[in-house]
Short mmCIF file of C-alpha atoms and ligand atoms in Angstrom, two decimals:
data_model
loop_
_atom_site.label_atom_id
_atom_site.label_comp_id
_atom_site.label_asym_id
_atom_site.label_seq_id
_atom_site.Cartn_x
_atom_site.Cartn_y
_atom_site.Cartn_z
CA UNK A 1 1.95 -32.47 -23.12
CA UNK A 2 2.37 -33.68 -19.50
CA UNK A 3 6.06 -33.88 -18.57
CA UNK A 4 5.97 -37.61 -17.94
CA UNK A 5 3.83 -38.62 -20.86
CA UNK A 6 6.67 -39.47 -23.22
CA UNK A 7 5.29 -43.00 -23.59
CA UNK A 8 1.79 -43.67 -24.79
CA UNK A 9 0.39 -45.39 -21.66
CA UNK A 10 -3.23 -44.59 -20.93
CA UNK A 11 -4.08 -42.39 -17.94
CA UNK A 12 -4.52 -44.10 -14.60
CA UNK A 13 -7.94 -45.51 -13.68
CA UNK A 14 -9.14 -46.03 -10.15
CA UNK A 15 -9.34 -49.79 -10.52
CA UNK A 16 -5.69 -50.23 -11.49
CA UNK A 17 -3.93 -52.62 -9.11
CA UNK A 18 -0.97 -51.50 -7.01
CA UNK A 19 1.57 -53.61 -8.87
CA UNK A 20 0.57 -51.97 -12.19
CA UNK A 21 0.76 -48.40 -10.87
CA UNK A 22 4.48 -47.87 -11.47
CA UNK A 23 4.07 -48.57 -15.19
CA UNK A 24 1.29 -46.04 -15.68
CA UNK A 25 1.54 -42.33 -16.22
CA UNK A 26 0.02 -40.28 -13.40
CA UNK A 27 -2.74 -37.91 -14.50
CA UNK A 28 -1.47 -34.35 -14.74
CA UNK A 29 -4.34 -32.43 -13.14
CA UNK A 30 -7.52 -34.44 -13.37
CA UNK A 31 -10.87 -33.04 -12.18
CA UNK A 32 -10.71 -32.68 -8.44
CA UNK A 33 -12.86 -31.60 -5.51
CA UNK A 34 -10.71 -29.96 -2.83
CA UNK A 35 -11.35 -31.04 0.74
CA UNK A 36 -10.20 -28.09 2.84
CA UNK A 37 -8.52 -28.86 6.18
CA UNK A 38 -9.79 -26.00 8.34
CA UNK A 39 -7.38 -26.39 11.28
CA UNK A 40 -4.51 -25.94 8.79
CA UNK A 41 -6.20 -22.90 7.28
CA UNK A 42 -6.39 -21.36 10.76
CA UNK A 43 -2.81 -22.22 11.83
CA UNK A 44 -1.23 -21.17 8.53
CA UNK A 45 -3.36 -17.99 8.59
CA UNK A 46 -2.20 -17.24 12.15
CA UNK A 47 1.41 -18.08 11.18
CA UNK A 48 1.38 -15.65 8.26
CA UNK A 49 -0.23 -12.83 10.24
CA UNK A 50 2.46 -13.41 12.87
CA UNK A 51 5.13 -13.31 10.17
CA UNK A 52 3.96 -9.80 9.25
CA UNK A 53 3.57 -8.71 12.85
CA UNK A 54 7.05 -10.09 13.65
CA UNK A 55 8.47 -8.07 10.73
CA UNK A 56 6.73 -4.95 12.11
CA UNK A 57 8.17 -5.60 15.59
CA UNK A 58 11.64 -5.89 14.12
CA UNK A 59 11.40 -2.35 12.83
CA UNK A 60 9.90 -1.01 16.05
CA UNK A 61 10.18 -2.66 19.45
CA UNK A 62 12.33 -5.79 19.21
CA UNK A 63 15.89 -5.79 20.59
CA UNK A 64 18.66 -5.99 18.01
CA UNK A 65 19.93 -9.21 19.58
CA UNK A 66 16.54 -10.84 18.94
CA UNK A 67 16.66 -9.78 15.29
CA UNK A 68 20.20 -11.11 14.83
CA UNK A 69 19.25 -14.33 16.64
CA UNK A 70 16.19 -14.83 14.41
CA UNK A 71 18.21 -14.42 11.24
CA UNK A 72 21.02 -16.71 12.37
CA UNK A 73 18.35 -19.34 13.08
CA UNK A 74 16.78 -18.73 9.67
CA UNK A 75 20.08 -19.71 8.06
CA UNK A 76 20.80 -22.61 10.41
CA UNK A 77 17.31 -24.12 10.18
CA UNK A 78 17.46 -23.58 6.42
CA UNK A 79 20.53 -25.80 6.30
CA UNK A 80 18.52 -28.44 8.18
CA UNK A 81 16.23 -28.52 5.15
CA UNK A 82 18.70 -27.97 2.29
CA UNK A 83 21.80 -29.84 3.46
CA UNK A 84 19.81 -32.27 5.63
CA UNK A 85 16.36 -33.30 4.38
CA UNK A 86 17.02 -32.39 0.78
CA UNK A 87 20.60 -33.08 -0.31
CA UNK A 88 21.55 -35.71 2.30
CA UNK A 89 18.43 -37.71 3.10
CA UNK A 90 16.11 -37.30 0.09
CA UNK A 91 18.73 -37.50 -2.66
CA UNK A 92 21.76 -39.10 -0.93
CA UNK A 93 24.09 -36.74 -2.80
CA UNK A 94 26.73 -37.19 -0.07
CA UNK A 95 27.27 -39.17 3.12
CA UNK A 96 27.46 -37.75 6.64
CA UNK A 97 29.10 -39.08 9.78
CA UNK A 98 27.03 -39.40 12.95
CA UNK A 99 27.83 -35.96 14.48
CA UNK A 100 26.75 -34.21 11.25
CA UNK A 101 23.61 -36.35 11.00
CA UNK A 102 22.67 -35.37 14.56
CA UNK A 103 23.41 -31.69 13.94
CA UNK A 104 21.33 -31.75 10.74
CA UNK A 105 18.49 -33.56 12.47
CA UNK A 106 18.36 -30.84 15.16
CA UNK A 107 18.52 -28.05 12.57
CA UNK A 108 15.87 -29.86 10.56
CA UNK A 109 13.67 -30.03 13.67
CA UNK A 110 14.17 -26.28 14.19
CA UNK A 111 12.71 -25.77 10.69
CA UNK A 112 9.79 -28.13 11.45
CA UNK A 113 8.60 -29.26 8.05
CA UNK A 114 7.07 -32.49 9.28
CA UNK A 115 9.48 -35.31 10.17
CA UNK A 116 12.37 -35.74 7.78
CA UNK A 117 10.94 -39.18 6.94
CA UNK A 118 7.67 -37.74 5.68
CA UNK A 119 9.53 -34.89 3.96
CA UNK A 120 11.73 -37.35 2.08
CA UNK A 121 8.76 -39.50 1.00
CA UNK A 122 6.92 -36.48 -0.40
CA UNK A 123 10.05 -35.14 -2.04
CA UNK A 124 11.01 -38.40 -3.75
CA UNK A 125 7.43 -38.54 -4.99
CA UNK A 126 7.77 -34.97 -6.27
CA UNK A 127 10.81 -35.93 -8.35
CA UNK A 128 9.37 -39.17 -9.62
CA UNK A 129 6.01 -37.70 -10.71
CA UNK A 130 6.79 -33.98 -11.08
CA UNK A 131 3.80 -31.83 -11.83
CA UNK A 132 1.25 -34.59 -12.03
CA UNK A 133 -1.46 -35.55 -9.55
CA UNK A 134 0.99 -37.94 -7.85
CA UNK A 135 3.22 -34.95 -7.02
CA UNK A 136 2.13 -33.58 -3.61
CA UNK A 137 2.60 -29.97 -4.82
CA UNK A 138 1.65 -30.36 -8.49
CA UNK A 139 2.52 -26.95 -10.02
CA UNK A 140 0.10 -27.41 -12.92
CA UNK A 141 -2.67 -26.69 -10.38
CA UNK A 142 -1.45 -23.13 -9.98
CA UNK A 143 1.06 -21.02 -8.09
CA UNK A 144 -0.90 -20.87 -4.84
CA UNK A 145 -1.54 -24.62 -4.78
CA UNK A 146 2.11 -25.49 -5.31
CA UNK A 147 3.24 -22.84 -2.80
CA UNK A 148 1.03 -23.53 0.22
CA UNK A 149 -2.44 -24.57 -0.99
CA UNK A 150 -1.45 -28.25 -1.06
CA UNK A 151 -0.97 -28.13 2.73
CA UNK A 152 -4.48 -26.79 3.24
CA UNK A 153 -6.36 -29.65 1.57
CA UNK A 154 -6.42 -33.45 1.76
CA UNK A 155 -3.78 -35.03 -0.45
CA UNK A 156 -4.71 -36.40 -3.88
CA UNK A 157 -5.32 -40.17 -3.82
CA UNK A 158 -2.53 -40.63 -6.40
CA UNK A 159 -0.08 -39.13 -3.89
CA UNK A 160 -1.05 -41.63 -1.23
CA UNK A 161 -1.26 -44.63 -3.57
CA UNK A 162 2.05 -44.02 -5.30
CA UNK A 163 3.72 -42.73 -2.16
CA UNK A 164 3.36 -46.20 -0.62
CA UNK A 165 5.55 -47.59 -3.41
CA UNK A 166 8.45 -45.18 -2.82
CA UNK A 167 11.52 -46.95 -1.42
CA UNK A 168 12.28 -45.45 1.97
CA UNK A 169 14.31 -48.33 3.39
CA UNK A 170 17.45 -46.18 3.79
CA UNK A 171 15.48 -43.57 5.72
CA UNK A 172 13.53 -46.01 7.85
CA UNK A 173 16.79 -47.72 8.84
CA UNK A 174 18.44 -44.44 9.80
CA UNK A 175 18.60 -44.34 13.65
CA UNK A 176 18.83 -40.53 13.79
CA UNK A 177 15.68 -40.09 11.70
CA UNK A 178 13.87 -42.84 13.59
CA UNK A 179 14.68 -40.95 16.81
CA UNK A 180 13.31 -37.74 15.29
CA UNK A 181 10.10 -39.50 14.29
CA UNK A 182 9.66 -41.29 17.61
CA UNK A 183 10.08 -38.11 19.67
CA UNK A 184 8.61 -35.70 17.10
CA UNK A 185 6.11 -34.02 19.43
CA UNK A 186 8.45 -33.19 22.34
CA UNK A 187 11.35 -32.41 19.98
CA UNK A 188 9.35 -30.02 17.80
CA UNK A 189 7.70 -28.34 20.78
CA UNK A 190 11.04 -27.77 22.43
CA UNK A 191 13.36 -27.04 19.49
CA UNK A 192 10.99 -25.18 17.14
CA UNK A 193 8.83 -23.23 19.54
CA UNK A 194 9.95 -23.15 23.20
CA UNK A 195 13.73 -22.82 22.91
CA UNK A 196 13.78 -19.90 20.39
CA UNK A 197 11.26 -18.02 22.56
CA UNK A 198 12.99 -18.63 25.88
CA UNK A 199 16.59 -17.84 24.78
CA UNK A 200 15.96 -14.15 23.95
CA UNK A 201 13.95 -13.68 27.17
CA UNK A 202 16.54 -15.34 29.38
CA UNK A 203 19.78 -14.07 27.83
CA UNK A 204 19.00 -10.47 26.87
CA UNK A 205 15.73 -9.74 28.59
CA UNK A 206 13.47 -9.66 25.52
CA UNK A 207 9.73 -9.60 26.25
CA UNK A 208 7.47 -12.52 25.39
CA UNK A 209 5.62 -10.77 22.56
CA UNK A 210 8.81 -9.90 20.68
CA UNK A 211 10.48 -13.24 21.36
CA UNK A 212 7.42 -15.21 20.20
CA UNK A 213 6.63 -13.16 17.10
CA UNK A 214 10.18 -12.46 15.89
CA UNK A 215 12.46 -15.28 17.04
CA UNK A 216 9.83 -18.00 16.78
CA UNK A 217 7.04 -17.26 14.32
CA UNK A 218 8.62 -14.78 11.90
CA UNK A 219 11.73 -17.00 11.79
CA UNK A 220 9.73 -20.19 11.26
CA UNK A 221 7.21 -18.97 8.70
CA UNK A 222 9.92 -17.12 6.77
CA UNK A 223 11.83 -20.37 6.19
CA UNK A 224 8.60 -22.17 5.29
CA UNK A 225 7.98 -19.62 2.54
CA UNK A 226 11.57 -19.70 1.30
CA UNK A 227 11.09 -23.47 0.94
CA UNK A 228 7.66 -23.15 -0.67
CA UNK A 229 9.14 -20.82 -3.32
CA UNK A 230 11.15 -23.75 -4.67
CA UNK A 231 7.91 -25.60 -5.34
CA UNK A 232 6.05 -22.60 -6.73
CA UNK A 233 8.25 -19.84 -8.24
CA UNK A 234 11.03 -22.19 -9.34
CA UNK A 235 8.39 -24.29 -11.16
CA UNK A 236 7.05 -21.16 -12.88
CA UNK A 237 9.74 -18.65 -13.75
CA UNK A 238 13.26 -18.92 -15.08
CA UNK A 239 15.28 -20.38 -17.91
CA UNK A 240 15.72 -24.06 -18.67
CA UNK A 241 19.27 -24.59 -19.87
CA UNK A 242 19.24 -28.35 -19.16
CA UNK A 243 15.75 -29.65 -20.04
CA UNK A 244 13.22 -27.45 -21.75
CA UNK A 245 10.29 -29.88 -21.58
CA UNK A 246 9.80 -29.66 -17.78
CA UNK A 247 8.44 -26.90 -15.53
CA UNK A 248 11.37 -26.62 -13.03
CA UNK A 249 13.47 -23.58 -13.91
CA UNK A 250 16.65 -21.75 -12.94
CA UNK A 251 15.39 -19.06 -10.54
CA UNK A 252 18.06 -16.85 -8.93
CA UNK A 253 15.60 -14.97 -6.77
CA UNK A 254 14.54 -18.27 -5.19
CA UNK A 255 18.18 -19.34 -4.75
CA UNK A 256 18.84 -16.17 -2.80
CA UNK A 257 16.17 -17.05 -0.22
CA UNK A 258 16.54 -20.83 -0.38
CA UNK A 259 20.29 -21.07 0.32
CA UNK A 260 21.10 -22.16 -3.22
CA UNK A 261 18.11 -24.36 -4.06
CA UNK A 262 16.66 -22.28 -6.89
CA UNK A 263 18.68 -23.83 -9.73
CA UNK A 264 15.76 -26.11 -10.14
CA UNK A 265 16.00 -27.02 -13.83
CA UNK A 266 19.47 -28.41 -13.14
CA UNK A 267 18.32 -30.12 -9.96
CA UNK A 268 15.43 -31.98 -11.61
CA UNK A 269 17.76 -33.19 -14.37
CA UNK A 270 20.66 -34.16 -12.05
CA UNK A 271 19.09 -34.71 -8.60
CA UNK A 272 22.12 -36.69 -7.38
CA UNK A 273 24.55 -33.71 -7.54
CA UNK A 274 25.36 -32.40 -4.04
CA UNK A 275 25.71 -28.84 -5.43
CA UNK A 276 22.20 -28.84 -6.99
CA UNK A 277 23.77 -26.55 -9.58
CA UNK A 278 26.77 -26.09 -11.84
CA UNK A 279 29.86 -24.83 -10.06
CA UNK A 280 29.49 -21.34 -11.47
CA UNK A 281 26.25 -20.96 -9.51
CA UNK A 282 28.00 -21.35 -6.18
CA UNK A 283 28.00 -17.68 -5.34
CA UNK A 284 24.27 -18.07 -4.63
CA UNK A 285 24.70 -21.50 -3.14
CA UNK A 286 25.63 -21.33 0.57
CA UNK A 287 24.44 -24.92 1.12
CA UNK A 288 27.23 -26.17 -1.14
CA UNK A 289 29.70 -24.18 0.97
CA UNK A 290 28.17 -25.68 4.11
CA UNK A 291 28.67 -29.23 2.81
CA UNK A 292 32.18 -28.39 1.54
CA UNK A 293 33.08 -27.12 4.99
CA UNK A 294 31.95 -30.35 6.64
CA UNK A 295 33.76 -32.37 3.97
CA UNK A 296 36.88 -30.37 4.84
CA UNK A 297 36.66 -31.35 8.53
CA UNK A 298 35.83 -34.92 7.54
CA UNK A 299 32.20 -35.14 8.65
CA UNK A 300 30.83 -35.24 5.09
CA UNK A 301 32.22 -37.54 2.42
CA UNK A 302 31.46 -39.21 -0.92
CA UNK A 303 30.19 -35.96 -2.40
CA UNK A 304 28.67 -36.67 -5.80
CA UNK A 305 28.94 -34.19 -8.66
CA UNK A 306 27.98 -34.49 -12.33
CA UNK A 307 31.00 -34.41 -14.69
CA UNK A 308 31.18 -31.28 -16.82
CA UNK A 309 31.04 -33.10 -20.17
CA UNK A 310 27.83 -34.86 -19.10
CA UNK A 311 26.28 -31.51 -18.20
CA UNK A 312 27.32 -29.91 -21.50
CA UNK A 313 26.10 -32.89 -23.46
CA UNK A 314 22.69 -32.68 -21.83
CA UNK A 315 22.48 -28.92 -22.35
CA UNK A 316 23.14 -29.21 -26.04
CA UNK A 317 20.63 -32.04 -26.46
CA UNK A 318 17.65 -30.85 -24.42
CA UNK A 319 18.31 -27.34 -23.08
CA UNK A 320 16.55 -24.14 -24.16
CA UNK A 321 19.86 -22.59 -25.26
CA UNK A 322 20.20 -20.21 -22.31
CA UNK A 323 23.48 -19.85 -20.45
CA UNK A 324 24.75 -21.28 -17.16
CA UNK A 325 23.19 -18.39 -15.28
CA UNK A 326 20.00 -18.79 -17.28
CA UNK A 327 20.13 -15.55 -19.17
CA UNK A 328 21.93 -13.98 -22.09
CA UNK A 329 22.70 -16.60 -24.69
CA UNK A 330 19.09 -17.38 -25.44
CA UNK A 331 18.37 -13.84 -26.58
CA UNK A 332 21.52 -13.26 -28.61
C1 ST9 B 1 5.63 -28.53 5.83
C2 ST9 B 1 5.75 -29.09 4.46
O1 ST9 B 1 6.53 -28.59 6.53
C3 ST9 B 1 6.98 -28.56 3.76
C4 ST9 B 1 7.41 -29.41 2.65
C5 ST9 B 1 8.18 -28.61 1.63
C6 ST9 B 1 8.77 -29.42 0.55
C7 ST9 B 1 9.68 -28.57 -0.27
C8 ST9 B 1 10.56 -29.23 -1.24
C9 ST9 B 1 11.42 -28.18 -1.91
C10 ST9 B 1 12.64 -28.64 -2.57
C11 ST9 B 1 13.90 -28.53 -1.78
C12 ST9 B 1 14.42 -27.17 -1.50
C13 ST9 B 1 14.50 -26.78 -0.06
C14 ST9 B 1 14.70 -25.28 0.14
C15 ST9 B 1 14.73 -24.89 1.55
C16 ST9 B 1 15.03 -23.47 1.79
C17 ST9 B 1 15.29 -23.12 3.17
C18 ST9 B 1 15.81 -21.70 3.44
N1 ST9 B 1 2.75 -41.26 0.40
O2 ST9 B 1 -0.78 -36.35 5.72
P1 ST9 B 1 -2.11 -36.99 5.92
C19 ST9 B 1 -0.61 -41.16 4.14
S1 ST9 B 1 4.30 -27.67 6.47
C20 ST9 B 1 2.12 -42.28 1.02
O3 ST9 B 1 -2.88 -36.59 7.16
P2 ST9 B 1 -4.27 -35.91 4.39
C21 ST9 B 1 -0.13 -40.98 5.58
O4 ST9 B 1 0.99 -41.78 5.86
C22 ST9 B 1 4.68 -27.28 8.11
N2 ST9 B 1 1.24 -42.09 1.98
O5 ST9 B 1 -2.96 -36.79 4.59
C23 ST9 B 1 -1.34 -41.34 6.38
O6 ST9 B 1 -1.43 -42.73 6.45
P3 ST9 B 1 -1.75 -43.47 7.83
C24 ST9 B 1 4.38 -28.27 9.16
C25 ST9 B 1 0.98 -40.84 2.33
O7 ST9 B 1 -5.33 -36.33 5.32
C26 ST9 B 1 -2.50 -40.84 5.51
O8 ST9 B 1 -1.97 -40.75 4.17
N3 ST9 B 1 3.47 -29.32 8.82
C27 ST9 B 1 1.58 -39.74 1.73
O9 ST9 B 1 -4.58 -35.97 2.94
C28 ST9 B 1 -3.01 -39.47 5.94
O10 ST9 B 1 -1.91 -38.56 5.93
C29 ST9 B 1 2.13 -29.19 8.79
O11 ST9 B 1 1.59 -28.15 9.02
C30 ST9 B 1 2.50 -40.00 0.74
N4 ST9 B 1 3.18 -39.01 0.12
O12 ST9 B 1 -3.81 -34.46 4.82
C31 ST9 B 1 1.36 -30.44 8.42
N5 ST9 B 1 1.13 -38.61 2.32
O13 ST9 B 1 -3.09 -42.98 8.20
C32 ST9 B 1 0.82 -30.26 7.07
C33 ST9 B 1 0.26 -39.00 3.24
O14 ST9 B 1 -1.70 -44.92 7.45
N6 ST9 B 1 0.19 -31.44 6.54
N7 ST9 B 1 0.16 -40.34 3.27
O15 ST9 B 1 -0.66 -43.06 8.76
C34 ST9 B 1 -1.06 -31.86 6.80
O16 ST9 B 1 -1.77 -31.32 7.64
C35 ST9 B 1 -1.60 -32.99 5.98
O17 ST9 B 1 -0.55 -33.79 5.47
C36 ST9 B 1 -2.44 -32.47 4.78
C37 ST9 B 1 -2.98 -33.69 3.98
C38 ST9 B 1 -3.65 -31.67 5.26
C39 ST9 B 1 -1.62 -31.64 3.82
ZN1 ZN B 2 10.69 -29.35 -8.01
ZN1 ZN B 3 15.08 -32.50 -4.84
#
C-alpha cells in the first residue's frame, strides 16, 4: 500500500487540472522512461573518482593541515545543510537572527547543494509526497535512485507539477536566501571551489593537486554522500518506533555521518522538531548541539520541540514497538 494512499482517491491522470492536484494521491512509482542527463553523469562520475583519489592522497602525499582543514569544512558545511537548509529554512523548527542566517547561508554555499531555495522546495515536496512519484528522490524506485540516481535524470513530471504548488513565500521573502540565489554562480565558484583550494596553498604551501582533490573535491563529495544517505539508507534500513507504515527509519549509521539527521522515522512524523529526534538521541546529534549553542548566545530562538507525552502517545498508537534507539524492545 503506498504510504499516502490512506484515502481511496484514484491515481492521478495527466489531464487533471492544477487546482485538483492537491486532492489527489500521487502515483507511487508509475511506469517511467528515464531521460539521462549526460553532463551530470560525467560531473558526478568525476566527483566520485576525485573523492576516492582525495582519500588516497590523504593517506599518502597530502599535508596534515590540509586533512584537518578538509574535515573541519566537512562539519561546517554539513551544518549549512542540517541547521540551515533543513531545520531552519525547510522546516522552520527555530528562528535565527541575521548574523546566524548569514553564517548559515555561507556554510550552505560551501556545501553547494543547489540554492537553498531550490533545496527547500524539493525537500518540502519530499515530506508532502514521500516515496511517490511527486517526491524528487522517491525511494520506492530503488536505493541508487534515491541516493544519487535522481540527480542524473530529468525530474518526474509530478515533481514539477506539484512542486509549483508548494508554498515558498517565506523563503522567497528571505533577503539572505534571495542574495544567495541572485549571486549563486560567483558565490558557489568562490566559496565551494576556489577558496578551499587556495587556502591550503597560500597558508601552508600545499600543492594544487592535493588542495583540489582533498580540501575541495573529497570534502564536497563526502558531504553530498552523507546527505544522500538520508534519502537512501534512512528510507531503507532501521526501526520505526513512531510510524510503522512509512519507509523512513531510525538509522544510527546515517546519523553518524549526517550530523544527527538519521533519526528519520521520527523526523517524518514530527518534522517541526528542531532536534529531529527524541532527546535521548542527542549523543549522535551534533546539529542539535549547534542550534543549542546559538540559542545560548541569543542568535537562535523559538526552538520548537515535541512534548514527550505526544511522542509517547504516537509511539504506542502507530510505532513498530521498538525502543527510542530503535533496537531492543521489539525483539524481547
Ligand atoms: C544537490 C542535491 O545538491 C542535494 C539535495 C539533497 C536533499 C537531501 C535531503 C535530506 C534530508 C535532510 C538531511 C540533511 C543531511 C545533511 C548531512 C550533511 C553532513 N518543483 O532542475 P531542472 C522546474 S546535487 C517545481 O533543470 P530537469 C525548475 O524550476 C549537487 N518545479 O529539471 C525549472 O523551471 P524553469 C549540486 C521544479 O530538467 C524546470 O523544472 N547540484 C522542481 O528535470 C527545470 O528544472 C547539481 O548537480 C520542483 N521540485 O533536471 C544539480 N524541480 O525552467 C543537479 C524543477 O521554469 N540537478 N522544477 O526555471 C540537476 O541537474 C537537475 O535538477 C536534474 C533534473 C537533472 C536533476
Ligand atoms: Zn525522508
Ligand atoms: Zn526534513
